[in-house]
Short mmCIF file of C-alpha atoms and ligand atoms in Angstrom, two decimals:
data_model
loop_
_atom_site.label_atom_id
_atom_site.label_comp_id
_atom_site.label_asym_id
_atom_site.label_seq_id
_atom_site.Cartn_x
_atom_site.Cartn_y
_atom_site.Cartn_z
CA UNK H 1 79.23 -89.51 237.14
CA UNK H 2 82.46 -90.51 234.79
CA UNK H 3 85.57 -91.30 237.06
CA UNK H 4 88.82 -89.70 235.41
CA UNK H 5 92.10 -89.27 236.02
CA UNK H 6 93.28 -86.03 236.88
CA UNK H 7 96.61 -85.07 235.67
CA UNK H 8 98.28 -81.72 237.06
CA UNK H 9 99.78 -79.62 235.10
CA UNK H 10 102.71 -77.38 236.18
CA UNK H 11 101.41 -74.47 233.72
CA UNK H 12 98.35 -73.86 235.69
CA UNK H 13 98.66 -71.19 237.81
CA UNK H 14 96.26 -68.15 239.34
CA UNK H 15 97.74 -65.68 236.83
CA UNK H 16 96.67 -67.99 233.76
CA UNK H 17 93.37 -67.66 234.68
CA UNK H 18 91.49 -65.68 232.49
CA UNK H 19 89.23 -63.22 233.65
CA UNK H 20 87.38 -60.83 231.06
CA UNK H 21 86.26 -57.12 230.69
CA UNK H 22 82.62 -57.23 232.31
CA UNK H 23 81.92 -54.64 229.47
CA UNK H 24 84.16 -55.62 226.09
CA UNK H 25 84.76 -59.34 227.12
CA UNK H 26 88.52 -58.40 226.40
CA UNK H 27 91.07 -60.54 228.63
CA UNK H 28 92.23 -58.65 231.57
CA UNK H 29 96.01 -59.00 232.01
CA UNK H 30 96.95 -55.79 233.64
CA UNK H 31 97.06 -54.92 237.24
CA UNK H 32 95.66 -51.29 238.29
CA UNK H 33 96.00 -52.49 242.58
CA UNK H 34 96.41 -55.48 244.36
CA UNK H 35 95.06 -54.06 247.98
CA UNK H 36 95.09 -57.69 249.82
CA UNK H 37 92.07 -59.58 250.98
CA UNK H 38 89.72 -58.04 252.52
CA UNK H 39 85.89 -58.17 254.12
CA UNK H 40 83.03 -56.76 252.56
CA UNK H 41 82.92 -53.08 253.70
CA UNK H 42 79.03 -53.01 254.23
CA UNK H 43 78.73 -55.75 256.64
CA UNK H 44 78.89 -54.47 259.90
CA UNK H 45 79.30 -57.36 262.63
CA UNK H 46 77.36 -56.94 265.83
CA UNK H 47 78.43 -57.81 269.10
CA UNK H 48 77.40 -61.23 268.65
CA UNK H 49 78.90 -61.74 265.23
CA UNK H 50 82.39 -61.03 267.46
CA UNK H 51 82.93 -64.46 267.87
CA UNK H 52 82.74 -65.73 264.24
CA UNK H 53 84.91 -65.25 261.62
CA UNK H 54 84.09 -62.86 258.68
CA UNK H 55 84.42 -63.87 255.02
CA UNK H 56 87.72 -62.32 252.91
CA UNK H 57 87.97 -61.31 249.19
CA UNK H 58 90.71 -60.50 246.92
CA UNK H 59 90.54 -56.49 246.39
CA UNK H 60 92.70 -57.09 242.89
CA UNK H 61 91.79 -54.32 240.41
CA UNK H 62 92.69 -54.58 237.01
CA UNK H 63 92.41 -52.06 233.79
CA UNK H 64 91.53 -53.28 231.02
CA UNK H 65 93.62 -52.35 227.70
CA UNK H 66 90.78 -52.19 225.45
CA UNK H 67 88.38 -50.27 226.80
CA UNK H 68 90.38 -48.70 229.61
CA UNK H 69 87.41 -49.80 232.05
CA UNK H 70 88.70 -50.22 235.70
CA UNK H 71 87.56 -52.74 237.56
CA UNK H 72 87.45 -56.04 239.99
CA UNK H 73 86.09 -59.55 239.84
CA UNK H 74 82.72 -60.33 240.96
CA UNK H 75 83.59 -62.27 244.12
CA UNK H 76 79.53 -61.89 246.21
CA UNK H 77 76.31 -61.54 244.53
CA UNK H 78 74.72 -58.14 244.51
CA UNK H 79 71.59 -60.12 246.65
CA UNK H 80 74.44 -60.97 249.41
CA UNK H 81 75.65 -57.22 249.40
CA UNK H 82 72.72 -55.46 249.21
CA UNK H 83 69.57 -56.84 250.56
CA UNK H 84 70.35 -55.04 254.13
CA UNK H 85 72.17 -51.94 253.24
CA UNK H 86 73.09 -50.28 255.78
CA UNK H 87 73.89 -46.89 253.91
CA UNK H 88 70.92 -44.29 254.53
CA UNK H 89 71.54 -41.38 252.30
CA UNK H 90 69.54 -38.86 254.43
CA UNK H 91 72.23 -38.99 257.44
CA UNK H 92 74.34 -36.59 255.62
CA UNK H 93 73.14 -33.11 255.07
CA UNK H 94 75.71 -31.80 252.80
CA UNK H 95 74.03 -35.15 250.17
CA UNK H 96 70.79 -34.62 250.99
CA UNK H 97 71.69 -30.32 249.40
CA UNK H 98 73.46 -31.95 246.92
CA UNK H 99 70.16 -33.31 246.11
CA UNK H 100 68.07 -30.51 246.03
CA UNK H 101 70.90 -28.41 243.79
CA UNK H 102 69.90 -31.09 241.41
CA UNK H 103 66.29 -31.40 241.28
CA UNK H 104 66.28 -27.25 241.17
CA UNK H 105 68.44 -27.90 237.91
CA UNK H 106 67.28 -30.50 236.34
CA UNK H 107 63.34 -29.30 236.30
CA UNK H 108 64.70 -25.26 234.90
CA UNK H 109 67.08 -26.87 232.06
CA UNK H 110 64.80 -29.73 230.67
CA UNK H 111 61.95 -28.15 231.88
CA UNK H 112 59.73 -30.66 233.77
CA UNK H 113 56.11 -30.24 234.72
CA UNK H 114 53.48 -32.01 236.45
CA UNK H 115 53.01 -34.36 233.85
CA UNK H 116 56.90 -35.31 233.93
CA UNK H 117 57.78 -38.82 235.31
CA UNK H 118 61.08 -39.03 236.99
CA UNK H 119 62.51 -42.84 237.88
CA UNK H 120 65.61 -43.26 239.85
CA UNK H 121 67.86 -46.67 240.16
CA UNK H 122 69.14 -47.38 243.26
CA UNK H 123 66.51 -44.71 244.78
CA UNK H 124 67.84 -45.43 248.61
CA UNK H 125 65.83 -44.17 250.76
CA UNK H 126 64.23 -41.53 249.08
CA UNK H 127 66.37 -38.56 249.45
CA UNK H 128 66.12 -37.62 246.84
CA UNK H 129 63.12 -38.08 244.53
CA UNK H 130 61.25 -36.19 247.49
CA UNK H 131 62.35 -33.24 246.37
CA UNK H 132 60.27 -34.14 242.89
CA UNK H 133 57.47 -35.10 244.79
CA UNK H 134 57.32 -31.78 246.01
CA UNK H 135 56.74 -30.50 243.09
CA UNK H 136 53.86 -32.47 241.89
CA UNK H 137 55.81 -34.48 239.69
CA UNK H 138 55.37 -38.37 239.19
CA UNK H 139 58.11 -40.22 240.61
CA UNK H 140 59.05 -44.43 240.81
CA UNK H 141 61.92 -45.25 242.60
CA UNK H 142 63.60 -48.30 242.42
CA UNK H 143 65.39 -49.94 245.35
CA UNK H 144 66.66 -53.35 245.79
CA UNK H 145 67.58 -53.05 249.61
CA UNK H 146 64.09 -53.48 251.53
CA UNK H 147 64.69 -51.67 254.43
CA UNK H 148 65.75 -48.97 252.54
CA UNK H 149 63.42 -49.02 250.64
CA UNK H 150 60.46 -48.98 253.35
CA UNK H 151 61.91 -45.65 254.27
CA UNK H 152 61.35 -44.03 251.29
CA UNK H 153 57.71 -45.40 250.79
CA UNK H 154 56.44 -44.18 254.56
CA UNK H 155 58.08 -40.80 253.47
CA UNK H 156 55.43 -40.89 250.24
CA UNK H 157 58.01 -41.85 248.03
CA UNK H 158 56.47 -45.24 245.78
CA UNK H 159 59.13 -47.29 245.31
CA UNK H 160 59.89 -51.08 243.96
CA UNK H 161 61.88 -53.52 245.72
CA UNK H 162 63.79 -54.67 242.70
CA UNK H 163 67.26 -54.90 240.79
CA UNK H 164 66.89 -52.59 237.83
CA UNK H 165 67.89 -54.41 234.35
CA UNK H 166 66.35 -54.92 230.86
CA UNK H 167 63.73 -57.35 232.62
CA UNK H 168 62.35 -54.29 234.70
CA UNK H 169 62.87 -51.96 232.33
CA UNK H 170 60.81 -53.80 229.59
CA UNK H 171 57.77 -54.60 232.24
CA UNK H 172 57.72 -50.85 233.16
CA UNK H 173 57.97 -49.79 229.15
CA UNK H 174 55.11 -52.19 228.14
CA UNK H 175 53.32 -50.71 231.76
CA UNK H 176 53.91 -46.74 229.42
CA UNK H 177 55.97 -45.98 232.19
CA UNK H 178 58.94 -44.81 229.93
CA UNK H 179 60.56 -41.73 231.48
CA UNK H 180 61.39 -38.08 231.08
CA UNK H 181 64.39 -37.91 233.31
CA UNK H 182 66.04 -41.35 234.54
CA UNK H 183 68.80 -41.09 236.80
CA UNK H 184 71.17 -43.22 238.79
CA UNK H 185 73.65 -41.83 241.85
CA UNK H 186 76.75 -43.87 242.42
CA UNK H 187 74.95 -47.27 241.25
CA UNK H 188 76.64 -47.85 238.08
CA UNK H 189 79.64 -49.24 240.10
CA UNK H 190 77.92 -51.09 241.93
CA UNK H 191 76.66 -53.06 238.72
CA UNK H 192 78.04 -56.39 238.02
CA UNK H 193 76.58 -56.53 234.49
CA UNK H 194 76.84 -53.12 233.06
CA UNK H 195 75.57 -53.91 229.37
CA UNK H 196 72.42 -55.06 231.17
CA UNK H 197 72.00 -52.19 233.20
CA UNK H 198 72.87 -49.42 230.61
CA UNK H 199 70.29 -50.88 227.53
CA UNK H 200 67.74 -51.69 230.43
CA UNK H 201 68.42 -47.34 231.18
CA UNK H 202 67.74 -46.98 227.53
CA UNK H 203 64.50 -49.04 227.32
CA UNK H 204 63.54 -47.18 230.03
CA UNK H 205 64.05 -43.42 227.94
CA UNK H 206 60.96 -41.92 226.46
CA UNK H 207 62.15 -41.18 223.03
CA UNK H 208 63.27 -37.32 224.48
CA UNK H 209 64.35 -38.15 227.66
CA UNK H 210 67.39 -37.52 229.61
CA UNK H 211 69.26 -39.89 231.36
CA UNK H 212 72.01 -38.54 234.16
CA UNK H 213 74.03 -40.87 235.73
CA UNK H 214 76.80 -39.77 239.35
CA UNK H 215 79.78 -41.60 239.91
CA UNK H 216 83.42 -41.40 241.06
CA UNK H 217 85.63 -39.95 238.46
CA UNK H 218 88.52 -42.29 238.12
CA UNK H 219 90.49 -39.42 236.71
CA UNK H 220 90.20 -37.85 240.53
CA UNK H 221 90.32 -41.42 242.40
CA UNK H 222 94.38 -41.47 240.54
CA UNK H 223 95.40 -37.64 240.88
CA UNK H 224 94.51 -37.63 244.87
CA UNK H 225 94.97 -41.22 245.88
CA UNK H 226 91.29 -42.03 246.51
CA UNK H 227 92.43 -45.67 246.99
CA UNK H 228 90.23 -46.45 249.66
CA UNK H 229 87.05 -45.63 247.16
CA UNK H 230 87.89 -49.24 246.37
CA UNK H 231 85.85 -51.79 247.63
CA UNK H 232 83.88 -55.02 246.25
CA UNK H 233 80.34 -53.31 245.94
CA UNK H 234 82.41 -51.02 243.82
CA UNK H 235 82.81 -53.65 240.90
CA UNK H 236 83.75 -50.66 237.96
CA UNK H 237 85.90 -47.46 238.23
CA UNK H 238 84.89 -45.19 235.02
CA UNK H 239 86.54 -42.49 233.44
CA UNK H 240 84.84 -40.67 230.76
CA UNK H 241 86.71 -42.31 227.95
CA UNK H 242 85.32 -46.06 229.27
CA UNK H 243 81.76 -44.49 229.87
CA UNK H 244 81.45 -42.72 226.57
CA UNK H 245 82.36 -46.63 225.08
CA UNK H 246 79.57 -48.02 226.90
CA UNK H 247 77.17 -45.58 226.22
CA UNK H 248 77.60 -45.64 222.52
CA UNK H 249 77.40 -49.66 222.65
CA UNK H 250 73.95 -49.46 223.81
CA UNK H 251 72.33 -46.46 221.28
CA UNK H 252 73.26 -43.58 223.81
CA UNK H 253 74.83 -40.45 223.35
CA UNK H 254 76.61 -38.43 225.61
CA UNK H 255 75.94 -34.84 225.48
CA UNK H 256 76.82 -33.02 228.79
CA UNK H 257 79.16 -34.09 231.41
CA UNK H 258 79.83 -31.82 234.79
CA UNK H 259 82.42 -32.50 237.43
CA UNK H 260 81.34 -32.55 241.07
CA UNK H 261 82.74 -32.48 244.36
CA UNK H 262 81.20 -35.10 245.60
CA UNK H 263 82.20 -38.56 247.01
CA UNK H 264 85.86 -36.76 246.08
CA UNK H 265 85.62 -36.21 242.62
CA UNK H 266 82.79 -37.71 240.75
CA UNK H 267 80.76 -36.85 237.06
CA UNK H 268 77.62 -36.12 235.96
CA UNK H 269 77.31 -37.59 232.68
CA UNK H 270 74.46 -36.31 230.56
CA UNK H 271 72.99 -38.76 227.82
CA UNK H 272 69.76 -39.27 225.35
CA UNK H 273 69.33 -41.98 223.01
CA UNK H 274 71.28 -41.51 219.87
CA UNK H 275 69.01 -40.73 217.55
CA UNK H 276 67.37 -38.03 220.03
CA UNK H 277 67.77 -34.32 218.29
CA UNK H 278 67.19 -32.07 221.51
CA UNK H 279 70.25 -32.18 223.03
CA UNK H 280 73.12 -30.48 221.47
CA UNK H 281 76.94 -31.34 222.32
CA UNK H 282 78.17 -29.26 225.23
CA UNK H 283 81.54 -28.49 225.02
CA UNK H 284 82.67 -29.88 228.53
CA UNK H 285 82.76 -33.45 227.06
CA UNK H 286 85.87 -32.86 224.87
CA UNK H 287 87.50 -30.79 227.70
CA UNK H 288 86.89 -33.78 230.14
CA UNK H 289 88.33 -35.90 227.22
CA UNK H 290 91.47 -34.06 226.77
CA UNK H 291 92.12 -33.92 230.43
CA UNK H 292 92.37 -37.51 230.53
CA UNK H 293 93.80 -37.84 227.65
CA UNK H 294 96.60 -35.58 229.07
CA UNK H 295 96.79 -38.24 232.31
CA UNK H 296 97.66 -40.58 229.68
CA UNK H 297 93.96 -42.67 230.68
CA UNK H 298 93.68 -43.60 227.13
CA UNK H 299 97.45 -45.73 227.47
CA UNK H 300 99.09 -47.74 230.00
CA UNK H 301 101.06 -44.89 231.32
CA UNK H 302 98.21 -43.70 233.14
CA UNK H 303 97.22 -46.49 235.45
CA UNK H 304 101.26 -47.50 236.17
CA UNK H 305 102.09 -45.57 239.00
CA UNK H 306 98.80 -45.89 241.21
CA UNK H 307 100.13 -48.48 243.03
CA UNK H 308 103.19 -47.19 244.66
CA UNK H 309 101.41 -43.89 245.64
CA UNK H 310 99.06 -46.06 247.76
CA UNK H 311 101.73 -48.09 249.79
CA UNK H 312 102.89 -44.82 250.38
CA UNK H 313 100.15 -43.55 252.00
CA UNK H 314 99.65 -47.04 254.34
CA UNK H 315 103.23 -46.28 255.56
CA UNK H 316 102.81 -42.71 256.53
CA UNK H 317 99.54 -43.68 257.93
CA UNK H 318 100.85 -46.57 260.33
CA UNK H 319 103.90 -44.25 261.45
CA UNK H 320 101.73 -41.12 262.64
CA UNK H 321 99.62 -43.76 264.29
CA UNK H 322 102.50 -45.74 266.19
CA UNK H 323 104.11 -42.60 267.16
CA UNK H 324 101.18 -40.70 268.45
CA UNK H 325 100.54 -44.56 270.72
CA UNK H 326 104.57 -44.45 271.55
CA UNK H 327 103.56 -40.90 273.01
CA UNK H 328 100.66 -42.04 275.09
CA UNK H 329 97.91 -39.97 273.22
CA UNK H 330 94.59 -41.02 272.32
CA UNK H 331 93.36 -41.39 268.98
CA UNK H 332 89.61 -41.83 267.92
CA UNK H 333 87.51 -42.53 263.87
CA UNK H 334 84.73 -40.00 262.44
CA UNK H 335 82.19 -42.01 260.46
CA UNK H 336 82.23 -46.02 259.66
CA UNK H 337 81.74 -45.36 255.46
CA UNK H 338 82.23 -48.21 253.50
CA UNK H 339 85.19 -46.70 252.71
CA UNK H 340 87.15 -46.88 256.64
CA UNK H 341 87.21 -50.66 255.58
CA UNK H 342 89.18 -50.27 253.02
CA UNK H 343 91.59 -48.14 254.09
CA UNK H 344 92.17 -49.32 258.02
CA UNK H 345 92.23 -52.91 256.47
CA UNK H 346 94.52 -52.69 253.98
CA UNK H 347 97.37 -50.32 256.60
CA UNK H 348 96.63 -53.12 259.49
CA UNK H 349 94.96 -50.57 261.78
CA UNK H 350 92.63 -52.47 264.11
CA UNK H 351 91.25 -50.48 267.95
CA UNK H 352 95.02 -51.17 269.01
CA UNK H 353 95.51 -48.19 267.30
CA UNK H 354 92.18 -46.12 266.74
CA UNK H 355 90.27 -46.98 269.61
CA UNK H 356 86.61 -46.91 268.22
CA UNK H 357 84.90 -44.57 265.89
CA UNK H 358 81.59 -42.91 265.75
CA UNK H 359 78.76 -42.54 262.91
CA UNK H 360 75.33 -40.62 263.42
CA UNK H 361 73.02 -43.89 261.57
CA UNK H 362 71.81 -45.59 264.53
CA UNK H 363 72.63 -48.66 262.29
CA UNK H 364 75.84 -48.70 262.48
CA UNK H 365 75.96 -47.69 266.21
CA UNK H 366 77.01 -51.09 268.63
CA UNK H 367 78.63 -52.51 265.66
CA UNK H 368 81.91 -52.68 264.58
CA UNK H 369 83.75 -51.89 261.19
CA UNK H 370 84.35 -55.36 259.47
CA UNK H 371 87.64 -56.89 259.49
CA UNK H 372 89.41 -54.23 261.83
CA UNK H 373 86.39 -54.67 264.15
CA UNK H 374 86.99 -51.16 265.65
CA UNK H 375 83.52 -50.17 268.04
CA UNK H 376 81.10 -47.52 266.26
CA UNK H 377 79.87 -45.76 268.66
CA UNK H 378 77.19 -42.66 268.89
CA UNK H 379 79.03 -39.03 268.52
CA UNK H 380 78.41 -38.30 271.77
CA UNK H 381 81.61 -40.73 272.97
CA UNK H 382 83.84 -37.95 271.34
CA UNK H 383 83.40 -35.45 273.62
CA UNK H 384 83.27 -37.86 276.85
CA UNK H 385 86.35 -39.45 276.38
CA UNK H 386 88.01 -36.42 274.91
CA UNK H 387 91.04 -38.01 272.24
CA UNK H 388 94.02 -36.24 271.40
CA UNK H 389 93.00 -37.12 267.72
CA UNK H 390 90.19 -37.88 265.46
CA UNK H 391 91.18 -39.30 262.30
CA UNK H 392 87.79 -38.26 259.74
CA UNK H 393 87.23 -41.75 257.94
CA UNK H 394 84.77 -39.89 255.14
CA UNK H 395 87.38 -37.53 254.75
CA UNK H 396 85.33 -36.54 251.09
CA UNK H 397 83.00 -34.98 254.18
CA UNK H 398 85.84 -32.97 255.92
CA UNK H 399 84.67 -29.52 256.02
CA UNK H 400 81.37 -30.60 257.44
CA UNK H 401 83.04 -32.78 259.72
CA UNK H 402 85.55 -30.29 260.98
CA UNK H 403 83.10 -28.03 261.67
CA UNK H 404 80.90 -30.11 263.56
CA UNK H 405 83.36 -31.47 266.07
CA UNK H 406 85.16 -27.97 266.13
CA UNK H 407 84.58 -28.27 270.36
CA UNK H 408 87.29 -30.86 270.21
CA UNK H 409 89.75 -27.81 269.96
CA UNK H 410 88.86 -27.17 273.74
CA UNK H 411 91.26 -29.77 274.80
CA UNK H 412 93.40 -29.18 272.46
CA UNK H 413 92.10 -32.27 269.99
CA UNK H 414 93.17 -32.46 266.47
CA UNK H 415 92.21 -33.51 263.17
CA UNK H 416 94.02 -35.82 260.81
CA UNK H 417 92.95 -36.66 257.12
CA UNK H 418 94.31 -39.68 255.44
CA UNK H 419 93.71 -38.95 251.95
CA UNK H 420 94.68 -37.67 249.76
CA UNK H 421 98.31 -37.72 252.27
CA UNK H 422 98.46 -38.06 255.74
CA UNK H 423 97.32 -34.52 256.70
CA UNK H 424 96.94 -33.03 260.63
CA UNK H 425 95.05 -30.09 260.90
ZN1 LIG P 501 87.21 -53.76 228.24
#
């Protein structure tokens, strides 16, 4: 190796260095929300891990001004993050509907028979190409999280243990496994190249097909302060306008778009290849258009203000907490989603001030939530140690939630929401 001298240079500093649009290549200058360092929301230490120290990552979003695609820096591979996933779709029922709804619909409107082959990215444990099965249909799901994955197989789901790209998608297209419906729930964030991903969804279209990808709406993640939806398996916030972009880059068209409920706010963005002639233009694309339009997403103006509303939120937070601990109540968590680390992490909350939280995956009970390590415990705890408060950390989940733990009342236990404002109830 060549010795040199190494001369520093007073212009070098972190802001200089240049980081680029994961989809455009564009330099990102502008900040959307700088939420601290933080610990990777889907490692959940156990009570051995106690003693050790956890690893920290910026949680820096920017926007890029060219493309107006949200997103962070890939800081930890995707094999790191998501070869033990703890997330198991089927432990929530109002999902596992929301899954259902969608097989009922997508079978009527593109009308799907026996012979139909439906492939889902990122298939988790099944949840929802069972529905398919049940219906005689062919299904392949594709899961790179093994244990996950193992799930769905006993279940009679067949399933690969691989990261979907164009290498996949070209082995399965030369296998004449191209499919009728493709679809991907809430995995197109997660993916650190996206121009891979989206031309390996398109290799993966028979020429007819429909493709249907589920993900947060950043329009709804602004308007109701969803800042907590940000976390670094989350690597891309999308709004229409950005997804549209990327779509058309890689010889898609999008046709339909719906807006759900779900995960608190998300689309359902309806695409074919370009060339395909089936699917006509539904109308709810250029209303979704205009009403970002109208929240200024396709300027600056839009992504300005996010940041203030969330520091507003962390100090409302942290007051109801210290004065509800000044007044000697109790206060307990509902759930451990990826989410709670987020959000508890970035306000300082640690068990000082929620004393543990519960979840009903088994995985996640003995553990603790990463960085705050607050104890997850089984439901069961609620209702034995009877808080004064139980702040619901999925609070996309509320209703359910609220309804399930409604025997809390009987000591006169409350509810409090975080987001979109602190909210007791
Ligand atoms: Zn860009």
């Amino acid at each position: 190796m060549m010795t040199t001298t190494t001369t520093l240079s007073f212009d070098i500093t972190p802001q200089k260095v240049t980081r680029q649009c994961r989809f455009c290549g564009s330099n990102l200058r502008r900040t959307f929300v700088d939420l601290g360092m933080s610990p990777l929301c889907e490692t959940y230490p156990s009570a051995d891990d106690l003693n050790r120290g956890e690893m920290y990552y910026p949680l820096h979003v920017y926007v890029c001004e060219k493309c107006w695609l949200v997103q962070l820096e890939e800081y930890e591979s995707p094999e790191n993050i998501f070869s033990e996933y703890a997330y198991f779709s089927s432990y929530s029922d109002s999902w596992l509907k929301h899954a259902a709804r969608y097989c009922d619909k997508m079978t009527n409107r593109f009308r799907l028979t026996d012979q139909s082959l439906v492939v889902e990215v990122a298939s988790n444990d099944g949840y929802l190409l069972q529905y398919f099965v049940q219906r005689g249909m062919s299904v392949l799901g594709i899961e790179p999280a093994a244990n996950v994955a193992m799930v769905a197989i006993e279940k009679g789901v067949p399933t690969l243990v691989r990261f979907f790209g164009t290498l996949l998608a070209k082995e399965l297209a030369a296998d004449n496994r191209r499919a009728d419906l493709v679809l991907g729930n809430n995995v197109l964030a997660h993916v650190p190249d996206v121009n891979d991903f989206v031309e390996g969804l398109k290799i993966l279209l028979k020429p007819e097909g429909v493709l249907t990808l589920e993900f947060p709406h950043l329009l709804k993640l602004i308007e109701f302060n969803e800042f907590d939806t940000i976390y670094h398996e989350h690597f891309s916030y999308f709004s229409l306008l950005s997804t549209v972009k990327i779509m058309q880059a890689h010889g898609l068209r999008v046709f339909d778009v719906e807006e759900l409920m779900s995960h608190g706010g998300s689309l359902r963005v309806y695409a074919c290849r370009a060339e395909s002639k089936t699917h006509a233009l539904e109308q709810n694309v250029q209303r979704v258009l205009a009403d970002e339009r109208k929240a200024n997403l396709d300027r600056m103006d839009g992504y300005a203000n996010f940041a203030r509303k969330v520091q507003e939120t962390k100090l409302a937070l942290v007051e109801f907490l210290l004065a509800v601990k000044r007044a000697g109540e109790s206060v307990a968590g509902y759930g451990a989603p990826g989410k709670s680390a987020t959000l508890l992490h970035y306000c300082g909350i640690g068990n000082d001030l929620i004393e543990y939280t519960v979840d009903r995956n088994p995985f996640k009970q003995g553990r603790f939530l990463p960085g705050s390590r607050i104890p997850i415990h089984h439901p069961d705890r609620i209702r034995e140690t009877k808080p004064d408060y139980v702040v619901i950390l999925p609070w996309n989940l509320k209703d359910e939630i609220i309804d399930q733990l409604h025997f809390i009342r009987e000591w006169g236990g409350r509810f409090v929401v975080p987001i979109p404002r602190v909210e007791i109830c």
